mmCIF file of C-alpha atoms and ligand atoms in Angstrom:
data_model
loop_
_atom_site.group_PDB
_atom_site.id
_atom_site.type_symbol
_atom_site.label_atom_id
_atom_site.label_comp_id
_atom_site.label_asym_id
_atom_site.label_seq_id
_atom_site.Cartn_x
_atom_site.Cartn_y
_atom_site.Cartn_z
ATOM 1 C CA MET E 1 -23.591 -10.485 193.611
ATOM 2 C CA SER E 2 -25.345 -8.763 196.535
ATOM 3 C CA ALA E 3 -24.345 -11.669 198.778
ATOM 4 C CA THR E 4 -20.723 -10.992 197.901
ATOM 5 C CA ARG E 5 -21.135 -7.241 198.586
ATOM 6 C CA GLN E 6 -22.711 -8.036 201.961
ATOM 7 C CA TRP E 7 -19.828 -10.318 202.763
ATOM 8 C CA ILE E 8 -17.326 -7.570 201.827
ATOM 9 C CA LEU E 9 -19.199 -5.051 203.976
ATOM 10 C CA LYS E 10 -19.190 -7.430 206.937
ATOM 11 C CA PHE E 11 -15.501 -7.998 206.405
ATOM 12 C CA ILE E 12 -14.787 -4.238 206.423
ATOM 13 C CA VAL E 13 -16.858 -3.752 209.600
ATOM 14 C CA VAL E 14 -15.015 -6.571 211.343
ATOM 15 C CA MET E 15 -11.657 -5.151 210.250
ATOM 16 C CA LEU E 16 -12.584 -1.654 211.462
ATOM 17 C CA LEU E 17 -13.765 -3.040 214.808
ATOM 18 C CA ALA E 18 -10.566 -5.002 215.201
ATOM 19 C CA ALA E 19 -8.537 -1.890 214.398
ATOM 20 C CA ALA E 20 -10.543 0.167 216.910
ATOM 21 C CA LEU E 21 -10.087 -2.489 219.597
ATOM 22 C CA SER E 22 -6.380 -2.810 218.963
ATOM 23 C CA LEU E 23 -5.970 0.963 219.145
ATOM 24 C CA LYS E 24 -7.727 1.237 222.476
ATOM 25 C CA PRO E 25 -4.966 -0.157 224.704
ATOM 26 C CA GLY E 26 -2.395 1.903 222.773
ATOM 27 C CA GLN E 27 -4.305 5.100 223.434
ATOM 28 C CA ALA E 28 -4.773 4.098 227.074
ATOM 29 C CA ARG E 29 -1.031 3.602 227.418
ATOM 30 C CA GLY E 30 -0.485 7.070 226.047
ATOM 31 C CA GLN E 31 -2.889 8.672 228.494
ATOM 32 C CA GLU E 32 -1.833 7.055 231.744
ATOM 33 C CA GLY E 33 1.181 5.459 233.354
ATOM 34 C CA ILE E 34 4.778 6.545 233.332
ATOM 35 C CA VAL E 35 7.390 6.535 230.621
ATOM 36 C CA VAL E 36 11.008 6.010 231.626
ATOM 37 C CA GLU E 37 13.337 7.838 229.255
ATOM 38 C CA SER E 38 17.029 6.919 228.849
ATOM 39 C CA PRO E 39 17.335 4.716 231.944
ATOM 40 C CA GLN E 40 20.930 4.039 232.950
ATOM 41 C CA ALA E 41 22.676 2.045 235.670
ATOM 42 C CA VAL E 42 26.349 2.950 235.849
ATOM 43 C CA VAL E 43 28.490 0.492 237.827
ATOM 44 C CA ASP E 44 31.527 1.613 239.763
ATOM 45 C CA PHE E 45 32.555 -1.898 240.825
ATOM 46 C CA GLY E 46 32.932 -2.447 244.551
ATOM 47 C CA ARG E 47 31.652 1.039 245.277
ATOM 48 C CA SER E 48 28.297 1.913 243.802
ATOM 49 C CA ILE E 49 25.666 1.701 241.125
ATOM 50 C CA THR E 50 24.205 5.006 239.950
ATOM 51 C CA PHE E 51 20.717 4.800 238.491
ATOM 52 C CA THR E 52 19.531 7.718 236.376
ATOM 53 C CA ALA E 53 16.460 8.286 234.202
ATOM 54 C CA LYS E 54 13.855 10.812 233.181
ATOM 55 C CA LEU E 55 10.307 9.996 234.285
ATOM 56 C CA LYS E 56 7.507 11.287 232.050
ATOM 57 C CA ALA E 57 3.858 11.161 233.097
ATOM 58 C CA PRO E 58 0.607 12.754 231.855
ATOM 59 C CA LEU E 59 -0.210 13.920 235.401
ATOM 60 C CA PRO E 60 2.086 15.461 238.022
ATOM 61 C CA ILE E 61 4.223 12.915 239.871
ATOM 62 C CA GLN E 62 3.507 12.942 243.604
ATOM 63 C CA GLN E 63 5.980 10.331 244.678
ATOM 64 C CA ALA E 64 8.485 8.109 242.882
ATOM 65 C CA SER E 65 10.695 5.184 243.821
ATOM 66 C CA LEU E 66 13.314 2.939 242.314
ATOM 67 C CA LEU E 67 12.919 -0.786 242.939
ATOM 68 C CA PHE E 68 15.670 -3.321 242.283
ATOM 69 C CA ARG E 69 16.963 -6.763 243.223
ATOM 70 C CA GLY E 70 19.588 -9.320 242.224
ATOM 71 C CA ILE E 71 18.122 -11.614 239.563
ATOM 72 C CA ASN E 72 17.903 -14.556 241.999
ATOM 73 C CA GLU E 73 17.065 -12.555 245.094
ATOM 74 C CA GLU E 74 13.663 -12.680 246.701
ATOM 75 C CA VAL E 75 13.855 -9.355 248.480
ATOM 76 C CA THR E 76 13.345 -6.192 246.470
ATOM 77 C CA ARG E 77 15.097 -3.002 247.547
ATOM 78 C CA VAL E 78 12.959 0.139 247.438
ATOM 79 C CA GLU E 79 14.550 3.605 247.378
ATOM 80 C CA SER E 80 12.597 6.877 247.371
ATOM 81 C CA LEU E 81 13.521 9.352 244.643
ATOM 82 C CA GLN E 82 13.585 13.131 244.348
ATOM 83 C CA VAL E 83 12.004 14.044 241.016
ATOM 84 C CA ALA E 84 13.362 17.216 239.377
ATOM 85 C CA GLU E 85 11.191 19.693 237.423
ATOM 86 C CA ASP E 86 12.044 17.973 234.148
ATOM 87 C CA GLY E 87 11.403 14.495 235.596
ATOM 88 C CA SER E 88 15.075 13.630 236.125
ATOM 89 C CA VAL E 89 15.852 11.138 238.881
ATOM 90 C CA SER E 90 19.187 9.897 240.179
ATOM 91 C CA LEU E 91 20.155 7.474 242.921
ATOM 92 C CA MET E 92 23.588 6.261 243.969
ATOM 93 C CA TYR E 93 23.404 2.875 245.705
ATOM 94 C CA ASP E 94 26.336 1.810 247.896
ATOM 95 C CA THR E 95 27.672 -1.635 246.893
ATOM 96 C CA SER E 96 30.902 -1.535 248.913
ATOM 97 C CA LEU E 97 29.817 -4.385 251.189
ATOM 98 C CA ASN E 98 29.597 -6.969 248.385
ATOM 99 C CA VAL E 99 25.832 -6.746 248.222
ATOM 100 C CA PHE E 100 25.812 -8.175 244.706
ATOM 101 C CA PRO E 101 28.035 -11.001 243.422
ATOM 102 C CA PRO E 102 30.376 -9.886 240.647
ATOM 103 C CA PHE E 103 28.911 -10.306 237.159
ATOM 104 C CA SER E 104 25.440 -11.006 238.524
ATOM 105 C CA TRP E 105 22.377 -9.470 236.919
ATOM 106 C CA ILE E 106 20.256 -6.830 238.565
ATOM 107 C CA VAL E 107 16.648 -6.050 237.633
ATOM 108 C CA PHE E 108 15.336 -2.551 238.261
ATOM 109 C CA TRP E 109 12.146 -0.665 237.582
ATOM 110 C CA TYR E 110 10.449 2.588 238.539
ATOM 111 C CA GLN E 111 7.222 3.215 240.339
ATOM 112 C CA ALA E 112 5.350 6.517 240.614
ATOM 113 C CA THR E 113 2.213 7.768 242.326
ATOM 114 C CA LEU E 114 0.520 10.336 240.101
ATOM 115 C CA ALA E 115 -1.955 13.099 240.940
ATOM 116 C CA ASP E 116 -4.858 10.655 240.416
ATOM 117 C CA GLY E 117 -3.625 8.776 243.488
ATOM 118 C CA LYS E 118 -2.812 5.648 241.498
ATOM 119 C CA VAL E 119 0.536 3.852 241.491
ATOM 120 C CA TYR E 120 2.103 3.173 238.081
ATOM 121 C CA THR E 121 4.958 0.785 237.413
ATOM 122 C CA SER E 122 7.417 0.762 234.528
ATOM 123 C CA GLU E 123 8.698 -2.289 232.658
ATOM 124 C CA PRO E 124 11.670 -4.012 234.361
ATOM 125 C CA ILE E 125 15.170 -3.395 232.972
ATOM 126 C CA LYS E 126 18.192 -5.696 233.374
ATOM 127 C CA THR E 127 21.741 -4.574 234.019
ATOM 128 C CA GLN E 128 24.930 -6.496 234.847
ATOM 129 C CA TYR E 129 27.084 -5.780 237.880
ATOM 130 C CA LYS E 130 30.382 -6.105 236.015
ATOM 131 C CA ASP E 131 33.804 -5.921 237.543
ATOM 132 C CA ASP E 132 34.867 -3.018 235.314
ATOM 133 C CA ARG E 133 38.320 -2.549 236.868
ATOM 134 C CA PHE E 134 40.056 -4.663 234.216
ATOM 135 C CA PRO E 135 40.181 -4.637 230.411
ATOM 136 C CA TRP E 136 38.403 -7.977 229.960
ATOM 137 C CA ARG E 137 38.831 -9.885 226.719
ATOM 138 C CA GLN E 138 36.699 -12.872 225.754
ATOM 139 C CA ILE E 139 36.928 -16.076 223.737
ATOM 140 C CA SER E 140 34.184 -18.680 223.533
ATOM 141 C CA GLN E 141 33.539 -22.211 222.468
ATOM 142 C CA ALA E 142 30.179 -23.965 222.738
ATOM 143 C CA ASN E 143 28.651 -22.591 225.954
ATOM 144 C CA ILE E 144 31.941 -21.704 227.660
ATOM 145 C CA ASN E 145 33.122 -18.085 227.692
ATOM 146 C CA ILE E 146 36.634 -17.401 228.932
ATOM 147 C CA ASN E 147 37.137 -13.812 230.126
ATOM 148 C CA TRP E 148 40.672 -12.716 230.954
ATOM 149 C CA TYR E 149 42.889 -9.639 231.037
ATOM 150 C CA ALA E 150 46.447 -10.883 231.695
ATOM 151 C CA GLY E 151 48.340 -13.267 229.449
ATOM 152 C CA ASP E 152 48.255 -13.784 225.699
ATOM 153 C CA ASP E 153 45.721 -15.523 223.459
ATOM 154 C CA ALA E 154 47.397 -18.898 224.041
ATOM 155 C CA PHE E 155 46.725 -18.489 227.767
ATOM 156 C CA ALA E 156 43.000 -18.107 227.106
ATOM 157 C CA VAL E 157 42.981 -21.026 224.654
ATOM 158 C CA SER E 158 44.583 -23.239 227.333
ATOM 159 C CA ALA E 159 41.845 -22.217 229.741
ATOM 160 C CA LEU E 160 39.198 -23.062 227.160
ATOM 161 C CA ASP E 161 40.816 -26.465 226.514
ATOM 162 C CA THR E 162 40.967 -27.163 230.246
ATOM 163 C CA ALA E 163 37.293 -26.309 230.637
ATOM 164 C CA GLY E 164 36.445 -28.741 227.829
ATOM 165 C CA ALA E 165 38.629 -31.494 229.324
ATOM 166 C CA GLY E 166 37.096 -30.834 232.748
ATOM 167 C CA LEU E 167 33.569 -31.238 231.387
ATOM 168 C CA LEU E 168 34.575 -34.508 229.726
ATOM 169 C CA SER E 169 36.107 -35.841 232.933
ATOM 170 C CA MET E 170 33.028 -35.082 235.012
ATOM 171 C CA LYS E 171 30.378 -36.307 232.612
ATOM 172 C CA ASP E 172 30.224 -39.711 234.354
ATOM 173 C CA PHE E 173 29.308 -38.158 237.724
ATOM 174 C CA VAL E 174 27.545 -34.982 236.751
ATOM 175 C CA PRO E 175 25.077 -34.451 233.913
ATOM 176 C CA ILE E 176 26.711 -31.707 231.857
ATOM 177 C CA SER E 177 24.830 -29.099 229.885
ATOM 178 C CA LEU E 178 26.356 -27.725 226.706
ATOM 179 C CA THR E 179 23.741 -25.078 226.053
ATOM 180 C CA ASP E 180 23.375 -22.693 228.996
ATOM 181 C CA PRO E 181 26.311 -20.297 228.954
ATOM 182 C CA ILE E 182 29.023 -20.398 231.617
ATOM 183 C CA ASP E 183 31.219 -17.376 232.164
ATOM 184 C CA ILE E 184 34.698 -18.053 233.520
ATOM 185 C CA TYR E 185 36.545 -14.929 234.687
ATOM 186 C CA ILE E 186 40.296 -15.384 235.145
ATOM 187 C CA TYR E 187 41.884 -12.823 237.456
ATOM 188 C CA SER E 188 45.655 -12.621 237.289
ATOM 189 C CA ASN E 189 46.193 -12.732 241.052
ATOM 190 C CA ILE E 190 44.436 -13.624 244.260
ATOM 191 C CA ASN E 191 44.254 -10.021 245.492
ATOM 192 C CA ASP E 192 42.263 -8.847 242.490
ATOM 193 C CA LEU E 193 39.908 -11.762 243.042
ATOM 194 C CA GLN E 194 39.632 -11.284 246.782
ATOM 195 C CA ASP E 195 38.590 -7.692 246.277
ATOM 196 C CA THR E 196 35.502 -8.996 244.511
ATOM 197 C CA LEU E 197 34.148 -11.230 247.226
ATOM 198 C CA LEU E 198 34.642 -12.710 250.616
ATOM 199 C CA LEU E 199 35.985 -16.178 249.920
ATOM 200 C CA GLY E 200 35.509 -17.370 253.488
ATOM 201 C CA GLY E 201 37.563 -20.402 254.472
ATOM 202 C CA ARG E 202 38.543 -21.151 250.902
ATOM 203 C CA ASP E 203 40.693 -18.069 250.338
ATOM 204 C CA TRP E 204 43.782 -20.259 249.772
ATOM 205 C CA ALA E 205 42.087 -21.945 246.832
ATOM 206 C CA GLY E 206 41.864 -19.065 244.378
ATOM 207 C CA GLY E 207 38.528 -20.093 242.965
ATOM 208 C CA HIS E 208 34.856 -19.467 243.504
ATOM 209 C CA ALA E 209 31.641 -20.313 241.697
ATOM 210 C CA HIS E 210 28.213 -18.734 241.718
ATOM 211 C CA PRO E 211 26.469 -21.880 240.479
ATOM 212 C CA ASP E 212 23.046 -20.266 240.176
ATOM 213 C CA LEU E 213 24.472 -17.455 238.030
ATOM 214 C CA GLY E 214 26.655 -19.703 235.855
ATOM 215 C CA VAL E 215 29.639 -17.582 236.876
ATOM 216 C CA VAL E 216 33.078 -18.933 237.800
ATOM 217 C CA LEU E 217 35.861 -16.737 239.197
ATOM 218 C CA VAL E 218 39.444 -17.986 239.429
ATOM 219 C CA ALA E 219 42.872 -16.453 240.062
ATOM 220 C CA ILE E 220 45.545 -17.804 237.718
ATOM 221 C CA ALA E 221 48.749 -15.956 236.882
ATOM 222 C CA PRO E 222 50.182 -16.466 233.401
ATOM 223 C CA GLY E 223 53.455 -18.387 233.768
ATOM 224 C CA VAL E 224 54.951 -21.775 234.456
ATOM 225 C CA SER E 225 52.290 -22.878 236.936
ATOM 226 C CA GLN E 226 49.339 -21.728 234.844
ATOM 227 C CA PHE E 227 48.547 -25.207 233.485
ATOM 228 C CA THR E 228 48.382 -26.996 236.834
ATOM 229 C CA GLU E 229 46.389 -24.137 238.344
ATOM 230 C CA MET E 230 43.931 -24.222 235.448
ATOM 231 C CA GLU E 231 43.601 -28.007 235.744
ATOM 232 C CA THR E 232 42.847 -27.739 239.450
ATOM 233 C CA LEU E 233 40.586 -24.707 239.568
ATOM 234 C CA ILE E 234 38.554 -24.690 236.362
ATOM 235 C CA PRO E 235 37.111 -28.254 236.505
ATOM 236 C CA HIS E 236 36.394 -27.868 240.245
ATOM 237 C CA GLU E 237 34.370 -24.691 239.841
ATOM 238 C CA LEU E 238 32.666 -25.958 236.663
ATOM 239 C CA ALA E 239 31.507 -29.016 238.645
ATOM 240 C CA HIS E 240 29.712 -26.701 241.088
ATOM 241 C CA VAL E 241 27.851 -25.033 238.209
ATOM 242 C CA MET E 242 26.961 -28.345 236.539
ATOM 243 C CA LEU E 243 25.803 -29.913 239.826
ATOM 244 C CA TYR E 244 23.587 -26.899 240.439
ATOM 245 C CA ARG E 245 22.167 -27.091 236.927
ATOM 246 C CA ALA E 246 21.446 -30.803 237.353
ATOM 247 C CA LEU E 247 19.925 -30.492 240.834
ATOM 248 C CA GLY E 248 18.344 -27.032 240.922
ATOM 249 C CA ASP E 249 17.403 -26.066 244.464
ATOM 250 C CA LYS E 250 18.168 -29.642 245.629
ATOM 251 C CA TYR E 251 21.820 -28.594 245.302
ATOM 252 C CA TYR E 252 21.428 -26.859 248.647
ATOM 253 C CA GLU E 253 20.091 -30.059 250.275
ATOM 254 C CA GLN E 254 23.380 -31.879 249.608
ATOM 255 C CA MET E 255 25.994 -32.390 252.314
ATOM 256 C CA PRO E 256 28.912 -29.951 251.938
ATOM 257 C CA TRP E 257 31.481 -32.794 251.908
ATOM 258 C CA LEU E 258 29.648 -34.486 249.022
ATOM 259 C CA ILE E 259 29.475 -31.380 246.820
ATOM 260 C CA GLU E 260 33.091 -30.440 247.562
ATOM 261 C CA GLY E 261 34.145 -34.076 247.284
ATOM 262 C CA ILE E 262 32.727 -34.419 243.778
ATOM 263 C CA ALA E 263 34.123 -31.025 242.727
ATOM 264 C CA SER E 264 37.572 -31.976 244.064
ATOM 265 C CA MET E 265 37.379 -35.447 242.519
ATOM 266 C CA VAL E 266 37.007 -34.024 238.987
ATOM 267 C CA GLU E 267 40.094 -31.801 239.290
ATOM 268 C CA LEU E 268 42.442 -32.816 236.485
ATOM 269 C CA TYR E 269 45.412 -31.965 238.686
ATOM 270 C CA PRO E 270 44.420 -32.746 242.269
ATOM 271 C CA ASN E 271 46.142 -30.759 244.977
ATOM 272 C CA PRO E 272 49.277 -32.755 245.864
ATOM 273 C CA GLU E 273 49.200 -31.363 249.401
ATOM 274 C CA TYR E 274 45.938 -33.188 250.161
ATOM 275 C CA ALA E 275 47.706 -36.534 250.678
ATOM 276 C CA ASN E 276 50.246 -35.054 253.131
ATOM 277 C CA VAL E 277 47.599 -33.259 255.150
ATOM 278 C CA LEU E 278 45.466 -36.407 255.375
ATOM 279 C CA GLU E 279 48.392 -38.543 256.416
ATOM 280 C CA SER E 280 49.475 -36.222 259.191
ATOM 281 C CA ALA E 281 45.925 -35.641 260.482
ATOM 282 C CA SER E 282 45.385 -39.387 260.518
ATOM 283 C CA ARG E 283 48.639 -39.961 262.424
ATOM 284 C CA ASN E 284 47.857 -37.228 264.966
ATOM 285 C CA ASP E 285 44.246 -38.324 265.287
ATOM 286 C CA THR E 286 43.002 -34.868 264.253
ATOM 287 C CA LEU E 287 40.782 -35.911 261.335
ATOM 288 C CA ILE E 288 37.406 -34.151 261.340
ATOM 289 C CA PRO E 289 34.502 -36.600 261.792
ATOM 290 C CA MET E 290 32.744 -36.752 258.402
ATOM 291 C CA THR E 291 29.397 -36.241 260.171
ATOM 292 C CA ASP E 292 30.702 -32.774 261.219
ATOM 293 C CA LEU E 293 31.253 -31.984 257.521
ATOM 294 C CA CYS E 294 27.587 -32.715 256.866
ATOM 295 C CA ALA E 295 26.710 -29.503 258.682
ATOM 296 C CA SER E 296 29.280 -27.036 257.421
ATOM 297 C CA PHE E 297 32.938 -26.545 256.614
ATOM 298 C CA PRO E 298 35.318 -25.015 259.164
ATOM 299 C CA ALA E 299 35.891 -21.291 258.761
ATOM 300 C CA ASP E 300 39.647 -21.172 259.395
ATOM 301 C CA SER E 301 41.902 -21.921 256.403
ATOM 302 C CA GLY E 302 43.884 -24.757 258.017
ATOM 303 C CA SER E 303 40.860 -26.813 259.008
ATOM 304 C CA ALA E 304 39.096 -25.943 255.750
ATOM 305 C CA PHE E 305 42.049 -27.322 253.777
ATOM 306 C CA LEU E 306 41.834 -30.582 255.748
ATOM 307 C CA ALA E 307 38.054 -30.654 255.186
ATOM 308 C CA TYR E 308 38.565 -30.450 251.396
ATOM 309 C CA ALA E 309 41.273 -33.113 251.496
ATOM 310 C CA GLN E 310 39.006 -35.432 253.517
ATOM 311 C CA SER E 311 35.988 -34.771 251.284
ATOM 312 C CA GLN E 312 37.963 -35.594 248.162
ATOM 313 C CA SER E 313 39.362 -38.825 249.607
ATOM 314 C CA PHE E 314 36.085 -39.906 251.260
ATOM 315 C CA THR E 315 33.987 -39.272 248.119
ATOM 316 C CA THR E 316 36.522 -41.174 246.015
ATOM 317 C CA TYR E 317 36.314 -44.053 248.523
ATOM 318 C CA ILE E 318 32.506 -44.115 248.193
ATOM 319 C CA ARG E 319 32.750 -44.055 244.403
ATOM 320 C CA ASP E 320 35.283 -46.909 244.458
ATOM 321 C CA SER E 321 33.232 -48.969 246.919
ATOM 322 C CA PHE E 322 29.690 -48.339 245.669
ATOM 323 C CA GLY E 323 30.253 -47.152 242.094
ATOM 324 C CA VAL E 324 28.993 -44.011 240.402
ATOM 325 C CA SER E 325 25.459 -45.360 240.917
ATOM 326 C CA GLY E 326 26.144 -45.346 244.685
ATOM 327 C CA LEU E 327 27.083 -41.673 244.493
ATOM 328 C CA SER E 328 23.925 -40.980 242.481
ATOM 329 C CA ARG E 329 21.772 -42.810 245.046
ATOM 330 C CA LEU E 330 23.376 -40.753 247.799
ATOM 331 C CA ILE E 331 22.647 -37.486 245.956
ATOM 332 C CA SER E 332 19.044 -38.630 245.414
ATOM 333 C CA ALA E 333 18.592 -39.518 249.092
ATOM 334 C CA TYR E 334 19.829 -36.090 250.164
ATOM 335 C CA SER E 335 17.671 -34.472 247.461
ATOM 336 C CA ASP E 336 14.706 -36.266 249.046
ATOM 337 C CA GLY E 337 15.527 -34.451 252.278
ATOM 338 C CA PHE E 338 17.106 -37.291 254.267
ATOM 339 C CA GLU E 339 19.650 -36.057 256.792
ATOM 340 C CA CYS E 340 23.342 -36.938 256.855
ATOM 341 C CA GLU E 341 23.374 -40.411 258.466
ATOM 342 C CA LEU E 342 19.957 -41.618 257.328
ATOM 343 C CA GLY E 343 20.531 -40.571 253.709
ATOM 344 C CA ALA E 344 23.663 -42.708 253.547
ATOM 345 C CA THR E 345 21.930 -45.649 255.252
ATOM 346 C CA LYS E 346 19.126 -45.435 252.718
ATOM 347 C CA ALA E 347 21.448 -45.092 249.698
ATOM 348 C CA LEU E 348 24.412 -47.263 250.696
ATOM 349 C CA GLY E 349 23.217 -49.400 253.604
ATOM 350 C CA LEU E 350 25.555 -47.762 256.126
ATOM 351 C CA PRO E 351 25.452 -44.463 258.006
ATOM 352 C CA ILE E 352 28.196 -41.878 257.367
ATOM 353 C CA SER E 353 29.824 -42.557 260.763
ATOM 354 C CA GLN E 354 30.402 -46.206 259.824
ATOM 355 C CA LEU E 355 31.535 -45.337 256.306
ATOM 356 C CA ASP E 356 33.940 -42.888 257.951
ATOM 357 C CA ALA E 357 35.433 -45.718 260.076
ATOM 358 C CA ARG E 358 35.764 -47.992 257.039
ATOM 359 C CA TRP E 359 37.367 -45.216 254.986
ATOM 360 C CA ARG E 360 39.947 -44.594 257.744
ATOM 361 C CA GLU E 361 40.679 -48.307 257.878
ATOM 362 C CA THR E 362 40.783 -48.947 254.116
ATOM 363 C CA VAL E 363 42.259 -45.750 252.683
ATOM 364 C CA LEU E 364 44.233 -44.294 255.589
ATOM 365 C CA LYS E 365 45.254 -47.743 256.904
ATOM 366 C CA GLN E 366 44.203 -46.857 260.406
ATOM 367 C CA ASN E 367 43.808 -49.612 262.925
ATOM 368 C CA VAL E 368 40.264 -48.642 263.792
ATOM 369 C CA ALA E 369 39.977 -51.259 266.580
ATOM 370 C CA GLY E 370 43.189 -49.840 268.071
ATOM 371 C CA VAL E 371 41.914 -46.304 267.674
ATOM 372 C CA ALA E 372 38.655 -47.312 269.332
ATOM 373 C CA LEU E 373 40.571 -48.856 272.222
ATOM 374 C CA ARG E 374 42.696 -45.720 272.536
ATOM 375 C CA ASN E 375 39.574 -43.591 272.557
ATOM 376 C CA LEU E 376 38.122 -45.896 275.179
ATOM 377 C CA SER E 377 41.188 -45.845 277.478
ATOM 378 C CA PRO E 378 39.895 -43.116 279.857
ATOM 379 C CA PHE E 379 36.736 -45.154 280.305
ATOM 380 C CA ILE E 380 38.711 -48.333 280.978
ATOM 381 C CA LEU E 381 40.656 -46.487 283.680
ATOM 382 C CA LEU E 382 37.420 -45.246 285.167
ATOM 383 C CA LEU E 383 35.944 -48.745 285.005
ATOM 384 C CA ALA E 384 39.027 -50.106 286.737
ATOM 385 C CA LEU E 385 38.678 -47.526 289.509
ATOM 386 C CA VAL E 386 35.010 -48.298 289.888
ATOM 387 C CA LEU E 387 35.808 -51.997 290.215
ATOM 388 C CA ILE E 388 39.017 -51.733 292.261
ATOM 389 C CA VAL E 389 37.804 -49.312 294.938
ATOM 390 C CA PRO E 390 35.025 -51.615 296.229
ATOM 391 C CA LEU E 391 37.437 -54.558 295.906
ATOM 392 C CA TRP E 392 39.896 -52.774 298.162
ATOM 393 C CA GLY E 393 37.078 -52.035 300.521
ATOM 394 C CA ALA E 394 36.138 -55.692 300.579
ATOM 395 C CA ILE E 395 39.756 -56.790 301.196
ATOM 396 C CA ASP E 396 40.084 -54.202 303.939
ATOM 397 C CA LEU E 397 36.865 -55.369 305.517
ATOM 398 C CA MET E 398 38.052 -58.999 305.419
ATOM 399 C CA ARG E 399 41.384 -58.003 306.963
ATOM 400 C CA GLN E 400 39.653 -56.106 309.787
ATOM 401 C CA ARG E 401 37.355 -59.071 310.443
ATOM 402 C CA ARG E 402 40.342 -61.440 310.557
ATOM 403 C CA LYS E 403 42.126 -59.032 312.953
ATOM 404 C CA ARG E 404 39.054 -58.847 315.168
ATOM 405 C CA ALA E 405 38.710 -62.643 315.112
ATOM 406 C CA ALA E 406 42.378 -62.972 316.075
ATOM 407 C CA GLN E 407 41.991 -60.409 318.903
ATOM 408 C CA SER E 408 38.904 -62.146 320.245
ATOM 409 C CA LYS E 409 40.750 -65.491 320.271
HETATM 410 ZN ZN1 ZN X 501 34.254 -26.163 245.746
#
C-alpha cells in the first residue's frame, strides 16, 4: 500500500517537474525577443513589394531591419527600418528591374536590436511574387496546375491534356515526377509575357521555364493555332523542369545544346521552320560549330533560332545513332564535370567536333570531304605560292646560268 503511495508521489513530482520545465521556455519567449504582428507583403507586380508589420518587444527597440531573399537565392537583402511609436514598420522594395522571377517565393523575416544590446530574430515568413495583373483561373490534374486568364474552360483542358501527353512522350529520355507540383501560367500574348521577364535570345519562342521553381510561363492565344502552340511550348518547357528535377544542380553542368536539344526533341509539334533554317545554313556554310553551342547560345534572335534548330537535329541524331542510353551516358559524363569534347569522347567514343562532322554528313547530306577541301583552299593557294616562288627562282637562276655560259662561249 505504502509502496503504491510512494510510487504515486514520485509520479506527481515527475509530472510537476516536467510541467515546470516545459513552461520555462514559454515564459522565456514571453520575456525576450520580438513579436511580429500582422506581417504583410503586398505585391504590385513589376513595380514593388510593400512589407508592413507591427514589431512588439519587451524592451525598447534600438534598431530594426527587414531581411529577405528569393527562396533559391543565396544572398539575403537587408533593409533598415524606421520603427514608429506603436512599433509599425513599412518598407517599399523596388522590383521594377525583374529582381524576382514571376511566381517565385520570397522568404522574409525581421531582426531587432533591443535596449539590452542583443539582436533578436523573428520566424521566417513566405510570400509569393505573383503576377497579379490578370484574373488567373486554375485547373489541376495530378501535379500539373494550369493557370490561365483568356479562353474558355476547354482551352485550359486542352493545355492540361497537352501537358499530360508531353510528359508521356518524354518519359523515355527524362525521368518524370508526378508528385512535385508544376505551375504552368498561360499568358494570352507575348507582350504580357515579355513584361514579366527578359527572355533574352528566345523572345520569338513565347515560352520560358524556371526549372528550379517548377514554374513554366508560355504565351498562347486562344484560337485556331492554340493546339500547335500548346504542343510546341508546353512539352518543351516541362522538359526543362523535369530535367532539373532529375539532375538537381548537375542540370547546370550540361551543355546548352543538349538541354535545349532534349527539350526541343520532346515537342509534340516541332517547329516546322527548323528544317528550312538548317537547310539554308547548311547550303550557305553558316552552321554554328556545335562546340560553340557547348559554351552558350547566341544572343541575337536569328542565330538563336538556328542554334535551337541545330540542337534539336543534332540531339536527335545522337539518339538515333547511340540510343537513349547514349544520351544518358552523355548526360552522366557532363554531370561528372567533363567538358564538351571530352564528355562526348567518354560517353560516345567521339568528340563533339567529330560527331558534328558526321551529323552534317548523315543528316544534312553535306559532302564533308568537299567542305574540308573548300575550307582548305586558301591554304592550298598559300602552299602553291610557297612552292612556286622558289621554283621560279630556281628556273630563273638556271636561265641566267645558261645565258652566262652562252656569253662566255
Ligand atoms: Zn528551352
